[in-house]
PDB file of C-alpha atoms in Angstrom:
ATOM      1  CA  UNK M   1    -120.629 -84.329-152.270  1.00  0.00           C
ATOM      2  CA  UNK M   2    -118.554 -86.607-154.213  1.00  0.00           C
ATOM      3  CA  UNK M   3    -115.553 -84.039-154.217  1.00  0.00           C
ATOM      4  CA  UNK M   4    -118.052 -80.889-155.306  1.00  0.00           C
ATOM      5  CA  UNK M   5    -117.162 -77.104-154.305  1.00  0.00           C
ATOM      6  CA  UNK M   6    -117.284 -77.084-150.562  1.00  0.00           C
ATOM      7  CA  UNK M   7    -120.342 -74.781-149.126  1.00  0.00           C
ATOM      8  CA  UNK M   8    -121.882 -73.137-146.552  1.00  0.00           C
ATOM      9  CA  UNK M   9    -123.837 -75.450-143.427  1.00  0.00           C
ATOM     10  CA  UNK M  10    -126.939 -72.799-141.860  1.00  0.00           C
ATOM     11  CA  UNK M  11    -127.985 -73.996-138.650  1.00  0.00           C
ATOM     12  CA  UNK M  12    -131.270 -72.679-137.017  1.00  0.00           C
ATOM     13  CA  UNK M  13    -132.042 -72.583-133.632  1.00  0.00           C
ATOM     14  CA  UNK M  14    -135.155 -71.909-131.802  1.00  0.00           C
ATOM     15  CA  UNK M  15    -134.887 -71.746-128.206  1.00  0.00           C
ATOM     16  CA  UNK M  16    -138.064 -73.000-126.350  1.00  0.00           C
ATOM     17  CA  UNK M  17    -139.892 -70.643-124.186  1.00  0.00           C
ATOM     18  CA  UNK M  18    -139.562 -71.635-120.550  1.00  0.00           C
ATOM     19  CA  UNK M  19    -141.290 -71.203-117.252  1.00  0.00           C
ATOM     20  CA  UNK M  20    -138.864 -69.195-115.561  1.00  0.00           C
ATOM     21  CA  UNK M  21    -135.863 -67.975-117.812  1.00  0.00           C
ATOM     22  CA  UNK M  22    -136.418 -65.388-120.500  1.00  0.00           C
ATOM     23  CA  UNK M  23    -132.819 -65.348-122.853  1.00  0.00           C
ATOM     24  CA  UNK M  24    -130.978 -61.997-123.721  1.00  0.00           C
ATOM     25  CA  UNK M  25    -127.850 -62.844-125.543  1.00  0.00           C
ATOM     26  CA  UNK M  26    -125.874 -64.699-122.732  1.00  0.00           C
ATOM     27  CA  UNK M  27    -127.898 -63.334-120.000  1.00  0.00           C
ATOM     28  CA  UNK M  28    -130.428 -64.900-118.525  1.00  0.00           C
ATOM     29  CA  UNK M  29    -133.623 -63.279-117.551  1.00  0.00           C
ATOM     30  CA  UNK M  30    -135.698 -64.431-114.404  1.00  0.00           C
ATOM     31  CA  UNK M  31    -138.574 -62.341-113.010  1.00  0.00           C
ATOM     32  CA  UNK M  32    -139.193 -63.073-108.797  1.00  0.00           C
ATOM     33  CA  UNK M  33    -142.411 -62.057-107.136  1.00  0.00           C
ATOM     34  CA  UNK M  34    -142.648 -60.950-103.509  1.00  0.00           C
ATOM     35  CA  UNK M  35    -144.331 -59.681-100.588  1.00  0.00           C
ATOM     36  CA  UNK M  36    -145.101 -56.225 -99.740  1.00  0.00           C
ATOM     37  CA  UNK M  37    -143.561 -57.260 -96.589  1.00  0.00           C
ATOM     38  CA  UNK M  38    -141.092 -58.967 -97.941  1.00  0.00           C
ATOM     39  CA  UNK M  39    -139.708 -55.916-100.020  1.00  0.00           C
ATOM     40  CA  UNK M  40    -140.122 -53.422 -97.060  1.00  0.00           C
ATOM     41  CA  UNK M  41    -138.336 -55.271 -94.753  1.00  0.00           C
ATOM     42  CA  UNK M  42    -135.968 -57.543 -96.630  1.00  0.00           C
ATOM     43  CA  UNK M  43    -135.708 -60.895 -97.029  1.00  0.00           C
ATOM     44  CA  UNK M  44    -133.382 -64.140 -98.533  1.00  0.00           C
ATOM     45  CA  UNK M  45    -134.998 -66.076-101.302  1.00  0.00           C
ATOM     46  CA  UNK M  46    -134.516 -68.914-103.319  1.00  0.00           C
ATOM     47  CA  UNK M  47    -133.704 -68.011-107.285  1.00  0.00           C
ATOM     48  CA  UNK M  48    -133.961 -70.377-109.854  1.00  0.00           C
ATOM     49  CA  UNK M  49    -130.731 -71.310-111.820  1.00  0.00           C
ATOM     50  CA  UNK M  50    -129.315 -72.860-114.621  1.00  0.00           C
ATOM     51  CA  UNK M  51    -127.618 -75.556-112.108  1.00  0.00           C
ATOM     52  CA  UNK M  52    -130.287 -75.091-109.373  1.00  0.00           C
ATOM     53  CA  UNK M  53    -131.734 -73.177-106.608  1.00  0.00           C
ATOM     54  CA  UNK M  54    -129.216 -70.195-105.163  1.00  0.00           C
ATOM     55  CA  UNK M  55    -130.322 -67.555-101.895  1.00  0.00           C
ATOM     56  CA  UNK M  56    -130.276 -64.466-102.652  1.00  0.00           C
ATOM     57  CA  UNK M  57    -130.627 -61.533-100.077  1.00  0.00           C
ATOM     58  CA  UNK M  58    -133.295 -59.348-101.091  1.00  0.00           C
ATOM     59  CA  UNK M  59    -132.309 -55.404 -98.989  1.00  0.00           C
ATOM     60  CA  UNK M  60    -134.846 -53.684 -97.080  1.00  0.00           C
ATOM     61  CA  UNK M  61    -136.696 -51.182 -98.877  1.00  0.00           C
ATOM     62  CA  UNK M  62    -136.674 -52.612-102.070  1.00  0.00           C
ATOM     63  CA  UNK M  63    -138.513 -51.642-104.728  1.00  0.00           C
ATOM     64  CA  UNK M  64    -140.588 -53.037-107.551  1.00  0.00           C
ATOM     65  CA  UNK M  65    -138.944 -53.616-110.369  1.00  0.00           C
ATOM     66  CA  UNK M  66    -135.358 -54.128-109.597  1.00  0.00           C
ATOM     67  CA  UNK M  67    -132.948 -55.853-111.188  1.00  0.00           C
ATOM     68  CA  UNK M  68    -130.466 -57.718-109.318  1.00  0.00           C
ATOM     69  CA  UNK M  69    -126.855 -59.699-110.897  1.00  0.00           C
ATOM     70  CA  UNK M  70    -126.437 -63.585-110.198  1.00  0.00           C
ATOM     71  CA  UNK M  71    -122.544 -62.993-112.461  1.00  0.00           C
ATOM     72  CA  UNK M  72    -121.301 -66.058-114.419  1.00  0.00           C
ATOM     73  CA  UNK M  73    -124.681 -67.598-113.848  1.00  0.00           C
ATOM     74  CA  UNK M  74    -126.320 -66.807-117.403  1.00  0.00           C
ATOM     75  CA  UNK M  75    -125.308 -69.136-120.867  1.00  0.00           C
ATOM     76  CA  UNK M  76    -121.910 -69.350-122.533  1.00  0.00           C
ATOM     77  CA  UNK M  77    -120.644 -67.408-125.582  1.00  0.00           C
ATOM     78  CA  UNK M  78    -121.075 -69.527-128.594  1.00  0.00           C
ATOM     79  CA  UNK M  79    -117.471 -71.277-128.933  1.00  0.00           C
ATOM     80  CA  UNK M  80    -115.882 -69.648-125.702  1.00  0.00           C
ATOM     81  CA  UNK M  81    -115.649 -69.574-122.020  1.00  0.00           C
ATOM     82  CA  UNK M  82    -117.448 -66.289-121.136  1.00  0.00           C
ATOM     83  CA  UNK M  83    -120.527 -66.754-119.413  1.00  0.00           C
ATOM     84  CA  UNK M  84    -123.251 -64.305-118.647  1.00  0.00           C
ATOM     85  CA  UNK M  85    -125.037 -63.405-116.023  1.00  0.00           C
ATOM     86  CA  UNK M  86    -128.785 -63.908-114.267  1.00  0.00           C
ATOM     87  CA  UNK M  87    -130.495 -60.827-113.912  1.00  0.00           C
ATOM     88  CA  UNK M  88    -133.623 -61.181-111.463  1.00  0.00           C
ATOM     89  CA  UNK M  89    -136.061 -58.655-111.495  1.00  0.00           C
ATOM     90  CA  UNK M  90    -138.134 -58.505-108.559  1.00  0.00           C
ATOM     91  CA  UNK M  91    -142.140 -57.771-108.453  1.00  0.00           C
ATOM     92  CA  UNK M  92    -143.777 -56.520-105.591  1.00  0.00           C
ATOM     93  CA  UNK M  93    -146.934 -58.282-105.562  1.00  0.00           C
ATOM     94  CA  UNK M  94    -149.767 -56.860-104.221  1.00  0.00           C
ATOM     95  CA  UNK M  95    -153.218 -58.364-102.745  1.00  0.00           C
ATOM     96  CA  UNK M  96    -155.831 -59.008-104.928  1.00  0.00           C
ATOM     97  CA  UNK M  97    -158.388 -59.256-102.196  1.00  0.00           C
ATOM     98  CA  UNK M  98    -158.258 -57.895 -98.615  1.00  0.00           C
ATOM     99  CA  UNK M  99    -160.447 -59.039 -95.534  1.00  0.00           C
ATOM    100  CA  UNK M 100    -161.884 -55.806 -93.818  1.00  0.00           C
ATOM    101  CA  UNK M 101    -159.007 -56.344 -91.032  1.00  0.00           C
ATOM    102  CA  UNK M 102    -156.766 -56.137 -93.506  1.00  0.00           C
ATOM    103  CA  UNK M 103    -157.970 -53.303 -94.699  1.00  0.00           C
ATOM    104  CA  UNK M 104    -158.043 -51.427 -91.445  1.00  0.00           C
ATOM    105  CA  UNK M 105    -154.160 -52.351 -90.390  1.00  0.00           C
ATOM    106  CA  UNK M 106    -153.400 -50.770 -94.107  1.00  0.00           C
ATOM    107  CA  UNK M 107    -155.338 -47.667 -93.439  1.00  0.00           C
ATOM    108  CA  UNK M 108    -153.488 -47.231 -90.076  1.00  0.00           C
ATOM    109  CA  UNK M 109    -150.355 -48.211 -91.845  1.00  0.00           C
ATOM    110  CA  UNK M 110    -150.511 -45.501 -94.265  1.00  0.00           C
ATOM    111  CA  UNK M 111    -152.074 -42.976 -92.030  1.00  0.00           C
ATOM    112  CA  UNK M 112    -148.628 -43.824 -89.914  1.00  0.00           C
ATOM    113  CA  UNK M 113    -146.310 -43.550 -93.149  1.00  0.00           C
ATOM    114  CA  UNK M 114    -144.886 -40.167 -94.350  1.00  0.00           C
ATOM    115  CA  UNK M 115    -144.213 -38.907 -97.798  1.00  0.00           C
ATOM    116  CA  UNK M 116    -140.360 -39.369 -96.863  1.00  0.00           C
ATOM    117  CA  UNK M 117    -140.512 -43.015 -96.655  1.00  0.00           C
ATOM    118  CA  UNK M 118    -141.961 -43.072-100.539  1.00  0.00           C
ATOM    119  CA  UNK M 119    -139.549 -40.617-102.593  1.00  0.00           C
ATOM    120  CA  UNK M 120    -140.483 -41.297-105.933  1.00  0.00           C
ATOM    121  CA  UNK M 121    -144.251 -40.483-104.361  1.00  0.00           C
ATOM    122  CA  UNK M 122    -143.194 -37.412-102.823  1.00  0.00           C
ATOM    123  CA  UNK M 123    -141.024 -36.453-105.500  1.00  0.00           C
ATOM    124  CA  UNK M 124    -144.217 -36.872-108.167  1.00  0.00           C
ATOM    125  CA  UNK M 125    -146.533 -34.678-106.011  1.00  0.00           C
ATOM    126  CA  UNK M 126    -144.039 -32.180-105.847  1.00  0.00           C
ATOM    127  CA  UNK M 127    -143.686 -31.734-109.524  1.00  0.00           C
ATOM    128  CA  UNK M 128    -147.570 -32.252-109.643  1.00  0.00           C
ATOM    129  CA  UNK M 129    -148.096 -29.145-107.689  1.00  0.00           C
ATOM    130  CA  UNK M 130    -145.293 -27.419-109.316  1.00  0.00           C
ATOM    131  CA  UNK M 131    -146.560 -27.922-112.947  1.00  0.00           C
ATOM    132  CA  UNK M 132    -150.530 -27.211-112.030  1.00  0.00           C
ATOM    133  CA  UNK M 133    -149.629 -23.973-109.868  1.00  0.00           C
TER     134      UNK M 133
END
């Protein structure tokens, strides 16, 4: 001021928390439920975006927990033009409450389901049985 020393400007941020998008760096966070069903057998969703709703094929057989790349679709480098990415990390939701049909088509379902279709299962009871025998 008034042709003083020039100094140093700090400028703080705080990024609001919001319903969908969780922020890491330039990446962009965004956690999708689905269907048992819709994980087993594969599906195409709508993902929330930056600039909107995108489809996004979901493969059979995926699991809970995965993380799938939207590129270039995350929030731009302070002062540049690289972009990040959208990570989506889908949730296999499961029932809360089940009628007693529902119930009954699950216990056929799993009666009808071998330990090859869950590896991760199969793999843990193997290494169960290893490490108790």
């Amino acid at each position: 001021t008034n042709g003083g020393p020039a100094g140093d400007l700090y400028v703080n941020i705080r990024v609001k928390k919001h319903e969908f998008f969780e922020r890491n760096g330039t990446d962009i966070i965004c956690e999708v439920p689905l269907t048992f069903v819709e994980a087993a057998m594969g599906t195409e969703i709508e993902v929330p975006t930056l600039e909107g709703l995108v489809k996004m094929k979901i493969p059979a057989g995926t699991q809970s927990g995965r993380v799938f790349r939207l590129g270039g679709k995350g929030v731009f480098k302070l002062a540049g033009v690289v972009r990040g990415d959208e990570l989506v990390r889908v949730v296999v939701e499961v029932p809360s409450k089940l009628s007693s049909e529902q119930k009954e088509l699950l216990k056929k379902f799993d009666a009808a389901t071998s330990l090859s279709s869950t590896p991760k299962n199969r793999d843990f009871r193997e290494k169960l049985k290893r490490f108790f025998h």
